[in-house]
Short mmCIF file of C-alpha atoms and ligand atoms in Angstrom, two decimals:
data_model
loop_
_atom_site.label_atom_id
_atom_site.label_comp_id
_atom_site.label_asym_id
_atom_site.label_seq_id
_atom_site.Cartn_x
_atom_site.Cartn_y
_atom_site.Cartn_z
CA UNK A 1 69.70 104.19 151.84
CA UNK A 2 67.58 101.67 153.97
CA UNK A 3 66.55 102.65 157.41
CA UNK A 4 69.67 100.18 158.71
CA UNK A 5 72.45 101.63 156.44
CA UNK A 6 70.81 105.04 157.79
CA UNK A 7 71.27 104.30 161.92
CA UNK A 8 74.66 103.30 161.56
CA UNK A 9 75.47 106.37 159.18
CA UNK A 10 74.33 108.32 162.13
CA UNK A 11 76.03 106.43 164.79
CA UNK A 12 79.19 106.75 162.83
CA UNK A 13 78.87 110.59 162.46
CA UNK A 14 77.45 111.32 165.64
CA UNK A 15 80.01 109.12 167.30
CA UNK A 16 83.10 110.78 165.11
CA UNK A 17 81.81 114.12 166.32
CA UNK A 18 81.27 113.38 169.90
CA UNK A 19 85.04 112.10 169.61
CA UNK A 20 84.09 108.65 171.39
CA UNK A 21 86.89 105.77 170.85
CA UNK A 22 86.84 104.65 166.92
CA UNK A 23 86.77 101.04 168.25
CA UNK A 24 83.65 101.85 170.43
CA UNK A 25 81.78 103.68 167.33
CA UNK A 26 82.97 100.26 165.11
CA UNK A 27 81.70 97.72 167.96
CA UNK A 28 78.23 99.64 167.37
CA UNK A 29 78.10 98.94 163.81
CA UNK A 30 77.48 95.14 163.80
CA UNK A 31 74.33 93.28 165.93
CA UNK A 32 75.46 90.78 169.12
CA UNK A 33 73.12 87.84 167.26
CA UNK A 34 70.41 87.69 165.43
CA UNK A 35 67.75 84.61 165.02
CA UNK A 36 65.44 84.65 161.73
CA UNK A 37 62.74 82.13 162.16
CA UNK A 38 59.89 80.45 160.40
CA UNK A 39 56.68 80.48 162.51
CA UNK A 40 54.15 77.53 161.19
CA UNK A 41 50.43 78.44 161.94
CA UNK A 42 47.50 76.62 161.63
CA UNK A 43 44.75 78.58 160.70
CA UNK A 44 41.22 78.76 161.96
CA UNK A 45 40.35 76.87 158.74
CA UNK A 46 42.50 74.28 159.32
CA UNK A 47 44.99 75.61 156.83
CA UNK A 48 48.76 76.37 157.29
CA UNK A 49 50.77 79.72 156.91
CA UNK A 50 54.38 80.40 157.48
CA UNK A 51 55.43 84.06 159.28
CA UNK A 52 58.93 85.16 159.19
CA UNK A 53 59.90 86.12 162.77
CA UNK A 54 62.80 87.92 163.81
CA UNK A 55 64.91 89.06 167.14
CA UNK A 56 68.40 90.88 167.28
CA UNK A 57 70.30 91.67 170.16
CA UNK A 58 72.69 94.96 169.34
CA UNK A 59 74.94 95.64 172.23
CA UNK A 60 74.68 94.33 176.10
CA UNK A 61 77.84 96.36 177.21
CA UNK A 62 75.06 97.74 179.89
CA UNK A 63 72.66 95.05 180.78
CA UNK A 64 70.79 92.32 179.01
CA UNK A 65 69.24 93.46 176.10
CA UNK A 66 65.43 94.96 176.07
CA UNK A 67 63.47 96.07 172.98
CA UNK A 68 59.62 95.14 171.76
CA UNK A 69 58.01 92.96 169.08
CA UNK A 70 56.40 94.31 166.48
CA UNK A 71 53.68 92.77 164.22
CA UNK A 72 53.84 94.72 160.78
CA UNK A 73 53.39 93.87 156.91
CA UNK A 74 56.35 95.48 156.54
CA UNK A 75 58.98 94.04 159.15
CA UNK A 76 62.33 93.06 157.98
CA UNK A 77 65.41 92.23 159.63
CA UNK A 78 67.18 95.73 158.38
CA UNK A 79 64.04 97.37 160.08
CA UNK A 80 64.66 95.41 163.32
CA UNK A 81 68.54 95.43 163.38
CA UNK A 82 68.05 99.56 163.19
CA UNK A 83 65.60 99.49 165.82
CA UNK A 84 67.55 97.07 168.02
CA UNK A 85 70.41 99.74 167.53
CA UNK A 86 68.37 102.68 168.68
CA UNK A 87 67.17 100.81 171.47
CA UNK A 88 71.12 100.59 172.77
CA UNK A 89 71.25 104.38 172.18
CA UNK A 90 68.31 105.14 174.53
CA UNK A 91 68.88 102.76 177.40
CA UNK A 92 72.27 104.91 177.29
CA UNK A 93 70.43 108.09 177.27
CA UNK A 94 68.07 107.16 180.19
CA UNK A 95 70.54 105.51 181.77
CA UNK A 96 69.03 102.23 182.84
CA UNK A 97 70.91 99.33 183.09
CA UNK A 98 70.04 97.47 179.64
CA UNK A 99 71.47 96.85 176.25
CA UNK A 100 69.42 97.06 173.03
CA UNK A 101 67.20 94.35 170.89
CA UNK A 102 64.14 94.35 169.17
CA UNK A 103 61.87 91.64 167.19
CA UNK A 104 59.03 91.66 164.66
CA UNK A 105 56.77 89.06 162.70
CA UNK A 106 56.07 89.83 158.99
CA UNK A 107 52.56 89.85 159.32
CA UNK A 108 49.21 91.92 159.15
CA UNK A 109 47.83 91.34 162.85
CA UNK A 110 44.46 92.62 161.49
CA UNK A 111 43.95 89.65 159.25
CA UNK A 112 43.56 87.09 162.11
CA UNK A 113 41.31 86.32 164.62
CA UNK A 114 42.05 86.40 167.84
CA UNK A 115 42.56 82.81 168.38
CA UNK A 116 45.62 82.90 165.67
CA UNK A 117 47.24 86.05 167.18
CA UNK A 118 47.40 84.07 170.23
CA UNK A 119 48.69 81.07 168.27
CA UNK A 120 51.22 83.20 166.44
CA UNK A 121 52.44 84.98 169.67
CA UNK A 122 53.32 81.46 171.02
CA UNK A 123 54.43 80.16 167.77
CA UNK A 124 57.10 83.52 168.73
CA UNK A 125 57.94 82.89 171.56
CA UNK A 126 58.59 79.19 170.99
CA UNK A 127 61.33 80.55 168.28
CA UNK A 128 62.67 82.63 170.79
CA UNK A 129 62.33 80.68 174.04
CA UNK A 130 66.70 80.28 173.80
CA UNK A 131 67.50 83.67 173.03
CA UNK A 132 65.21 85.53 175.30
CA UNK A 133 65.32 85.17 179.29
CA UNK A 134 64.99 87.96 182.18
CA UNK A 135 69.47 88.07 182.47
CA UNK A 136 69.53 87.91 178.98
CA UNK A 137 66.61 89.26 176.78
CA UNK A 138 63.63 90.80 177.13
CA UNK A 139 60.62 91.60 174.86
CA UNK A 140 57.96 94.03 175.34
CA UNK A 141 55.09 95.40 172.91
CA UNK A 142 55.71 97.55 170.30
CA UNK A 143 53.42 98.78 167.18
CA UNK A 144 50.75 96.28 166.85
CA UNK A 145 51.35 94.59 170.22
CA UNK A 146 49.85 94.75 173.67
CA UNK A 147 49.34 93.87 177.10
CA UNK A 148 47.53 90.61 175.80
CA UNK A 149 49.83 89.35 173.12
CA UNK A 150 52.92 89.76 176.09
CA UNK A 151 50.95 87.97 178.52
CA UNK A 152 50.23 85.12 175.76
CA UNK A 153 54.04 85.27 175.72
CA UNK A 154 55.03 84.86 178.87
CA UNK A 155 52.81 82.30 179.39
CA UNK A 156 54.26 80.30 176.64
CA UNK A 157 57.76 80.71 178.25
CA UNK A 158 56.76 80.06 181.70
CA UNK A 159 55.21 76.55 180.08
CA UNK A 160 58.41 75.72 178.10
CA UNK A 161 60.97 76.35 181.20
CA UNK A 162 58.29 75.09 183.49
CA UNK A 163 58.46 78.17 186.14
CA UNK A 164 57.39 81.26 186.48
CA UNK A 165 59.62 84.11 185.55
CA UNK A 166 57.76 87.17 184.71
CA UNK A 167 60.37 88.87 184.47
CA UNK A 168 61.55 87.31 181.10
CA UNK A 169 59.15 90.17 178.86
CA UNK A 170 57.32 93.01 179.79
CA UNK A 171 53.99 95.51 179.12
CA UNK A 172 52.33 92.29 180.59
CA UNK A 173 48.54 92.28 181.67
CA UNK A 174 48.62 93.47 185.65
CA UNK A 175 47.70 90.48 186.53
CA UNK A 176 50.62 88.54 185.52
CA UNK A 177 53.30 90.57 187.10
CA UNK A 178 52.75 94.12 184.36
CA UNK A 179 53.41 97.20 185.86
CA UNK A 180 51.08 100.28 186.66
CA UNK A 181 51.63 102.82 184.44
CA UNK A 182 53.32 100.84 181.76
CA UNK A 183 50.34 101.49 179.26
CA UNK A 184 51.08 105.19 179.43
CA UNK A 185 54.40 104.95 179.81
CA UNK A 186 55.86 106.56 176.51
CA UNK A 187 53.03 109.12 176.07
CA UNK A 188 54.05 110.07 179.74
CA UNK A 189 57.80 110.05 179.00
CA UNK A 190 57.54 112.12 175.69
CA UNK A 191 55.08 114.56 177.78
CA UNK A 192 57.38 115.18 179.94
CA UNK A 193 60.34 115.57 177.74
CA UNK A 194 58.08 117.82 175.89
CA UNK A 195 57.59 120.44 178.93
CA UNK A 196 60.69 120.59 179.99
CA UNK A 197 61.88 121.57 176.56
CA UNK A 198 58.77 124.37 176.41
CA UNK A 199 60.11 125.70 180.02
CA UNK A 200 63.71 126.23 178.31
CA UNK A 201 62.27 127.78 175.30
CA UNK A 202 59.54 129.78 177.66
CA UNK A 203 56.81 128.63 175.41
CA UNK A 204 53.15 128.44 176.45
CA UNK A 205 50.65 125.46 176.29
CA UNK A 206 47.96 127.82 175.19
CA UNK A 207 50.01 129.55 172.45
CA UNK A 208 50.70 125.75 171.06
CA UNK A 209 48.91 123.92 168.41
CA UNK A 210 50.29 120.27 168.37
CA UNK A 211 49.33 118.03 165.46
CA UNK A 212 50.47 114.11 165.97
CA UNK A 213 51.10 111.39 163.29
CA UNK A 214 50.13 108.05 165.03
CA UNK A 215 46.85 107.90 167.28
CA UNK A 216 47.51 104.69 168.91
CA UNK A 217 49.18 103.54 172.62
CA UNK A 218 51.75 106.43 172.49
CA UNK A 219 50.04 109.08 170.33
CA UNK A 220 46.71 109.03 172.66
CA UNK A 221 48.53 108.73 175.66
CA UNK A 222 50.27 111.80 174.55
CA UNK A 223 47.95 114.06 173.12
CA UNK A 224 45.84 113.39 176.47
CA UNK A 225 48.56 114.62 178.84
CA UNK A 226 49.05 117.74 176.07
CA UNK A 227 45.70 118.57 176.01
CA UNK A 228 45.40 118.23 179.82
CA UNK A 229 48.23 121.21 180.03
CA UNK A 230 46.61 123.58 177.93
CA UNK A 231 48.17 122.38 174.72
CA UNK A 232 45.73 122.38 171.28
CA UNK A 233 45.62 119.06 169.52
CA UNK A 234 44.43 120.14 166.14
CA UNK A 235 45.59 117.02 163.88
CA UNK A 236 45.86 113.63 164.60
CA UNK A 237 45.74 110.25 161.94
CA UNK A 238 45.41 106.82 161.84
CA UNK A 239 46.61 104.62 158.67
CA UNK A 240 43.60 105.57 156.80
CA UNK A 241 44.48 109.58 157.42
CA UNK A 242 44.05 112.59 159.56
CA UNK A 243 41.71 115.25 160.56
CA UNK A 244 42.36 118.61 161.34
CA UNK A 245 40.48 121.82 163.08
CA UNK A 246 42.15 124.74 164.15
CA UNK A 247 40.02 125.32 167.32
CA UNK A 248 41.88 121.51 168.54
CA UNK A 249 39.58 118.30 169.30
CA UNK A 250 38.77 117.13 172.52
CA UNK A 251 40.75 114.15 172.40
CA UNK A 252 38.95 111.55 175.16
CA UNK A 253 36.36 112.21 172.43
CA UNK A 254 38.21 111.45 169.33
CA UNK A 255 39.80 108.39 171.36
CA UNK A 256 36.50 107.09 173.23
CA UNK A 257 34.55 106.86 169.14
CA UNK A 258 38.16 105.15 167.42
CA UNK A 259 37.35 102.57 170.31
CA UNK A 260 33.98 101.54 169.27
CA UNK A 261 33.69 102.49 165.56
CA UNK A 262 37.30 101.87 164.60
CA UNK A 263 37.19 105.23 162.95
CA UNK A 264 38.52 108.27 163.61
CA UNK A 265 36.68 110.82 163.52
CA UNK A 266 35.90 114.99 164.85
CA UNK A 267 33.75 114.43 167.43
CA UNK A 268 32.54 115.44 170.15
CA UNK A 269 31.24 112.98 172.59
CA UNK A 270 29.41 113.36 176.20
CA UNK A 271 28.79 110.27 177.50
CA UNK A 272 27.86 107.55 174.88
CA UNK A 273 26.42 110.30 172.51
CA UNK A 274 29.04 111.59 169.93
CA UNK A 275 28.57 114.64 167.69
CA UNK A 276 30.39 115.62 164.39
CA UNK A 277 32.43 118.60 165.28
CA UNK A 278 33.43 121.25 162.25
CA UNK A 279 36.52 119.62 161.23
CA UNK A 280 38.67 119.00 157.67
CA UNK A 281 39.87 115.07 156.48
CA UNK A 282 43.18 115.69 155.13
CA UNK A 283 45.98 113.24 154.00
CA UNK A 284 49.26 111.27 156.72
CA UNK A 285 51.03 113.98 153.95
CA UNK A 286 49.38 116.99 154.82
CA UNK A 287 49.37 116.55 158.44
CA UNK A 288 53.41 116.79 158.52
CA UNK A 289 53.20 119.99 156.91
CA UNK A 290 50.40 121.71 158.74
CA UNK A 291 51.67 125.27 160.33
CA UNK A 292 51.71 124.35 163.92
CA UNK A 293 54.24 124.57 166.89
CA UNK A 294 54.30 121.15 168.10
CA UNK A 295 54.45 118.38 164.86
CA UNK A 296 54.50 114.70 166.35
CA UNK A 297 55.47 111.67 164.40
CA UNK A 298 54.12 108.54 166.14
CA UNK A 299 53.63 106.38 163.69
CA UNK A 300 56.21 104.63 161.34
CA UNK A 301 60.08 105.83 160.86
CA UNK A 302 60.84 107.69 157.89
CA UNK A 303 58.28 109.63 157.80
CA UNK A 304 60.16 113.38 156.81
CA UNK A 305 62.89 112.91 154.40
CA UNK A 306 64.52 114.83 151.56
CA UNK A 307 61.20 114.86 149.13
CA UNK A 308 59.28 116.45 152.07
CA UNK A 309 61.39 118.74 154.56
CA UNK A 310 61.20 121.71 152.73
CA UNK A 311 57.49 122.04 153.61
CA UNK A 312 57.46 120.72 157.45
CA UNK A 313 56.66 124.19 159.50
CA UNK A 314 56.79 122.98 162.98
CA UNK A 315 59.40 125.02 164.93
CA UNK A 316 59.60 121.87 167.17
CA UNK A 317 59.36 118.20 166.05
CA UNK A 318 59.21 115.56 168.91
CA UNK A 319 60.20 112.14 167.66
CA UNK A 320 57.63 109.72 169.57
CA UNK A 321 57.62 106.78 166.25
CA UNK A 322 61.55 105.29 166.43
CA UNK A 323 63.75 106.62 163.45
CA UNK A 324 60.48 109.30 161.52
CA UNK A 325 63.18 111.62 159.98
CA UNK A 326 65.62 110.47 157.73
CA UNK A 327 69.44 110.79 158.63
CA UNK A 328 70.23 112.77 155.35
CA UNK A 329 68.15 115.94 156.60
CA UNK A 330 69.18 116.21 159.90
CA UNK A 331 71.26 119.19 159.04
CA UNK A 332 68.55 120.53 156.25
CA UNK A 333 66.10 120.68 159.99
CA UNK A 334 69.36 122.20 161.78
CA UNK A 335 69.77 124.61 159.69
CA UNK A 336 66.13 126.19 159.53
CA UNK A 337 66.47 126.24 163.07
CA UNK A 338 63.89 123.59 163.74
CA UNK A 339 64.19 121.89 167.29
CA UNK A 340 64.30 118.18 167.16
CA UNK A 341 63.85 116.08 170.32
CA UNK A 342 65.07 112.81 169.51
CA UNK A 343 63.80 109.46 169.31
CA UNK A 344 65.94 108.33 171.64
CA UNK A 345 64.61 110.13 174.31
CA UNK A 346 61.34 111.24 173.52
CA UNK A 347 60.21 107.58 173.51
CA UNK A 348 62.58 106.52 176.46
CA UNK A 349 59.58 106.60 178.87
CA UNK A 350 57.60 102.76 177.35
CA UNK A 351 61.43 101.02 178.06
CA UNK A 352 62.01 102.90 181.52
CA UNK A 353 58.93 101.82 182.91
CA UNK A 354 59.63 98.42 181.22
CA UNK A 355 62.74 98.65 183.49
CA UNK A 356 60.65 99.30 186.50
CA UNK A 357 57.98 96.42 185.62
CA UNK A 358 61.70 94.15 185.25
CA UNK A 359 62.09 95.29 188.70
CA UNK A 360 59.05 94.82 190.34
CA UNK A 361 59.22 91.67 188.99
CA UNK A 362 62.62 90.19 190.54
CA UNK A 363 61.85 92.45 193.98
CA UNK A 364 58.73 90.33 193.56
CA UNK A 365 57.28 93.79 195.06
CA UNK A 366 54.65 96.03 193.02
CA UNK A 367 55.10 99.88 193.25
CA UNK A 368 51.83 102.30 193.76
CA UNK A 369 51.02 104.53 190.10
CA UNK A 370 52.71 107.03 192.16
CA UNK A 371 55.50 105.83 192.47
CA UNK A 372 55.56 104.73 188.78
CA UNK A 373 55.20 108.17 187.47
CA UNK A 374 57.60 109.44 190.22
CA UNK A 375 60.26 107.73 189.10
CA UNK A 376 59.51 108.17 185.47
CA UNK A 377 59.69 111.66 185.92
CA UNK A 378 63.11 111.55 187.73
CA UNK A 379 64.44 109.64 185.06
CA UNK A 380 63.21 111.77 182.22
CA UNK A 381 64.66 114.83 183.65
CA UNK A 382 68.36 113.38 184.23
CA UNK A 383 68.02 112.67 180.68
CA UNK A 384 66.98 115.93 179.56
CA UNK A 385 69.03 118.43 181.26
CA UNK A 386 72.43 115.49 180.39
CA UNK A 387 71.63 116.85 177.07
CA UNK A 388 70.48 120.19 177.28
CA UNK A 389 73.83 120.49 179.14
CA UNK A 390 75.89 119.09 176.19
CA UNK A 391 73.56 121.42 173.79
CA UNK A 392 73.97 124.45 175.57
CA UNK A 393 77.89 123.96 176.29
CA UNK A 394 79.08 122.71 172.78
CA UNK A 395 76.40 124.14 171.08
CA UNK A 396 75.15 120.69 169.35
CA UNK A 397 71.76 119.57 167.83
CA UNK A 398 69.61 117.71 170.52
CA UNK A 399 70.08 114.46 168.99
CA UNK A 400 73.46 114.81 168.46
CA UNK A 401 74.16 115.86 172.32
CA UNK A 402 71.74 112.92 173.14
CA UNK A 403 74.17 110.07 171.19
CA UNK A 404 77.03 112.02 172.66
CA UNK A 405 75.07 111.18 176.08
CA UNK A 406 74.76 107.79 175.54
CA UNK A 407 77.87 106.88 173.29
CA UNK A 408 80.24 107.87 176.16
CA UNK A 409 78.04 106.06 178.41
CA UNK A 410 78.69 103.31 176.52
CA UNK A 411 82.16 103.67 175.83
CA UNK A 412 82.78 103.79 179.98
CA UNK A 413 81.21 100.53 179.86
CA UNK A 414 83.41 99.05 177.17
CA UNK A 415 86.70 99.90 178.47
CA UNK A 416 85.73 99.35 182.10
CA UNK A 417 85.59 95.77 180.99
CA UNK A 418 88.88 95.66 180.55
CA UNK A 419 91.09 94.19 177.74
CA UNK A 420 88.31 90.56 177.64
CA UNK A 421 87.70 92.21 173.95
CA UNK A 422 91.10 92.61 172.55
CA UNK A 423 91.54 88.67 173.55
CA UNK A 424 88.28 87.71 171.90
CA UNK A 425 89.53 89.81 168.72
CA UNK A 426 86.40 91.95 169.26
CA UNK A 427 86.19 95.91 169.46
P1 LIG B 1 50.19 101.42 168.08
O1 LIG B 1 50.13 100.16 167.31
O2 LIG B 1 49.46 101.52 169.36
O3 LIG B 1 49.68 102.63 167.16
C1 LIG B 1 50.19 102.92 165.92
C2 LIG B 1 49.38 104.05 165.31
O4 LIG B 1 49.98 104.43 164.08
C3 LIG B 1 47.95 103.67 165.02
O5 LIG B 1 47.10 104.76 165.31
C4 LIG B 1 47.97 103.43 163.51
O6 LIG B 1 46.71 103.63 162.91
C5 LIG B 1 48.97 104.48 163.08
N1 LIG B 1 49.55 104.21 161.77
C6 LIG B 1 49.92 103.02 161.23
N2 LIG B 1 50.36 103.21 159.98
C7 LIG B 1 50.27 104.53 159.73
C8 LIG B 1 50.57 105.35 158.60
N3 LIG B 1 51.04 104.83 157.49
N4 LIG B 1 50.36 106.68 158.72
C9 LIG B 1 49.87 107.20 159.87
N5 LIG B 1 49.57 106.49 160.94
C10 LIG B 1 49.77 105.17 160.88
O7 LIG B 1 51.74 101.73 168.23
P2 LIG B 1 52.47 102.57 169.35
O8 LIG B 1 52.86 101.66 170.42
O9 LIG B 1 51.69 103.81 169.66
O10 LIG B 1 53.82 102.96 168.56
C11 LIG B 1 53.88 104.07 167.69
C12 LIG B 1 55.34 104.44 167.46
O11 LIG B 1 55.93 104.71 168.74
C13 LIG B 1 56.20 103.33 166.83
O12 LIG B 1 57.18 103.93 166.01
C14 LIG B 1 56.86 102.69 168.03
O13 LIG B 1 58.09 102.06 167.69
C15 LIG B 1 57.07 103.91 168.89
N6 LIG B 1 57.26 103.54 170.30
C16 LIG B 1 56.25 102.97 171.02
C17 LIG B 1 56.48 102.62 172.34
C18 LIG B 1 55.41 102.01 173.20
O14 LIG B 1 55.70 101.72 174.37
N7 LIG B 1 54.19 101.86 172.74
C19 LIG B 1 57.74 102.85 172.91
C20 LIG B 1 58.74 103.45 172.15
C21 LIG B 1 58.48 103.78 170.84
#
């Protein structure tokens, strides 16, 4: 089963069981539109290569459609139709007025200079300039993209319609219209959902050890705010692997060397001097299965799947990467009594302050970090106790109350828009 065939299983169980309209649970089985496109770069060398680029829009029953761009080796349009479809389920959950897309490149961002990332992220948005627009689509970074390669976007749009409109993408730079606290944003979000989980449960930072799959914008950002509440970080990987020390690393350390060697390493660092702390190299394998409390995917999806779920530990898995467990062992998790916090809105914090950066934009009105994180935190808490509600009344898996959320959010939607469907011969 690829990861597509996989979301809509879900969507079509969890929708079944949440007993949302059939036609609703249909209408979310097939994308709005999707554009496949070839993107021509010349190469420093004066050469030519062709990228495959691709953006779907799912569902805009709530808003214009929002969802990054990723730059991957593996990309494919199965990989961003799924995503596009999670990203309808968790504007649902969080409740912010936006359907779901998302877009990728085939490509290995590593392999090119700077100068051709900056070619290929116009070369993008050139594809895309029809399909995207601030009422209609809008982009943001996802793995492999950033601040720069969104302003480099916008810029390219702005140029094409020959005005500004910043609001057309966001996770831009600051000083083209981004919004404090984006960077942060799903770490923050995922912290959050994290604590307020640990208050239900009446668990204590100090008595958790938290290993995380994924160092990079969300896994840092994360592990940062953990460690800051008394959490222990004792694992944490890159794509080459992990390391691991039972008495936790001190992660501005491990984060400060990865930014000027690259490598991650168990260090210790004060100031610009690093030392080698007593630490193990294990595998991205290992890691999963480590006996800890806290076990945080934030890297790729699929990640824990029938060859591996036997072994995962973790009492609690929080789902920062989109889509890391596999649909099939949902139930195997369920049943050992291991608490997932979903995807959906573990990782809702990067496309709620997206939503405030969309904002800012049209008010044409920047908000203080303050307020940022203010906000972020109101949000994330509706979200939470929605579904804690919906798992404590009905006695449902988190992810299942958390479609259930967002799949009769979305089904208000539909049928508030009267019979326009029906006429259209559309669900
Ligand atoms: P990023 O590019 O900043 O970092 C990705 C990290 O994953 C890097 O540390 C990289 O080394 C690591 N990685 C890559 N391949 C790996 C592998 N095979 N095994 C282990 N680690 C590997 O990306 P990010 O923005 O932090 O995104 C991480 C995940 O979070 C993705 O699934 C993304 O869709 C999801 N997410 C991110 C945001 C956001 O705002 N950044 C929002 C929602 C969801």
């Amino acid at each position: 089963m690829n990861v597509l065939e996989d979301a809509l299983a879900r969507v079509e169980r969890l929708g079944a069981e949440a007993g949302v309209r059939p036609a609703v649970v249909a209408g979310l089985q097939h994308p709005r539109e999707c554009l496949i496109a070839t993107l021509p770069l010349r190469m420093d060398d004066g050469s030519t290569r062709h990228f495959t680029g691709y953006r779907c829009r799912w569902n805009s029953a709530l808003g214009p459609t929002k969802g990054g761009i990723r730059f991957h080796p593996q990309v494919s349009l199965e990989e961003v139709q799924a995503l596009a479809l999670w990203m309808t389920i968790k504007c649902a959950v969080v409740s912010i007025p936006y359907g779901g897309a998302k877009g990728g490149v085939v490509v290995d961002p590593k392999e090119l200079s700077p100068l051709e990332l900056e070619r290929l992220a116009r070369a993008y948005m050139r594809a895309m300039a029809d399909m995207v627009g601030p009422d209609r689509d809008i982009p943001a970074p996802d793995m492999y993209t950033n601040a720069r390669i969104m302003g480099w976007m916008a810029d390219e749009y702005n140029m094409i319609h020959r005005r500004r409109a910043p609001g057309v993408i966001t996770g831009k730079p600051i000083s083209q219209g981004g919004s404090l606290g984006r960077d942060e944003a799903t770490g923050r979000g995922a912290f959050l959902a994290i604590e307020r989980l640990a208050e239900r449960l009446e668990r204590k930072p100090e008595a958790t050890r938290v290993a995380i799959q994924g160092f990079g914008n969300a896994g840092y950002h994360l592990a940062r705010l953990l460690q800051r509440a008394g959490y222990r970080i004792v694992a944490v990987s890159d794509s080459k692997g992990a390391i691991y020390s039972n008495k936790g690393f001190d992660v501005e350390s491990l984060y400060q060397h990865k930014q000027e060697t690259r490598k991650l390493r168990g260090v210790y660092c004060e100031g610009s001097v690093c030392e080698l702390v007593d630490h193990e190299q294990i595998s991205n394998e290992e890691l999963l299965e480590l006996d800890v409390e806290l076990l945080v995917p934030a890297a790729l999806e699929g990640v824990i799947h029938a060859g591996n779920v036997e072994r995962i530990k973790a009492p609690i898995i929080a789902e920062v990467a989109n889509g890391p467990i596999h649909g099939d062992v949902d139930d195997a998790l369920e049943e050992r009594g291991i608490r997932v916090l979903p995807d959906v809105l573990v990782n809702a914090g990067g496309v709620t302050v997206s939503y405030f950066e969309w904002v800012q934009n049209r008010q044409g009105y920047p908000w203080t970090l303050d307020e940022v994180r203010t906000r972020l935190a109101d949000v994330m808490a509706r979200a939470f106790d929605s579904i804690w509600e919906i798992h404590e009344q009905e006695g449902r898996s988190l992810r299942a109350s958390a479609y259930t959320v967002a799949m009769r959010r979305l089904a208000t939607a539909i049928e508030s828009q009267g019979t326009r469907e029906y006429f259209r011969g559309e669900d």
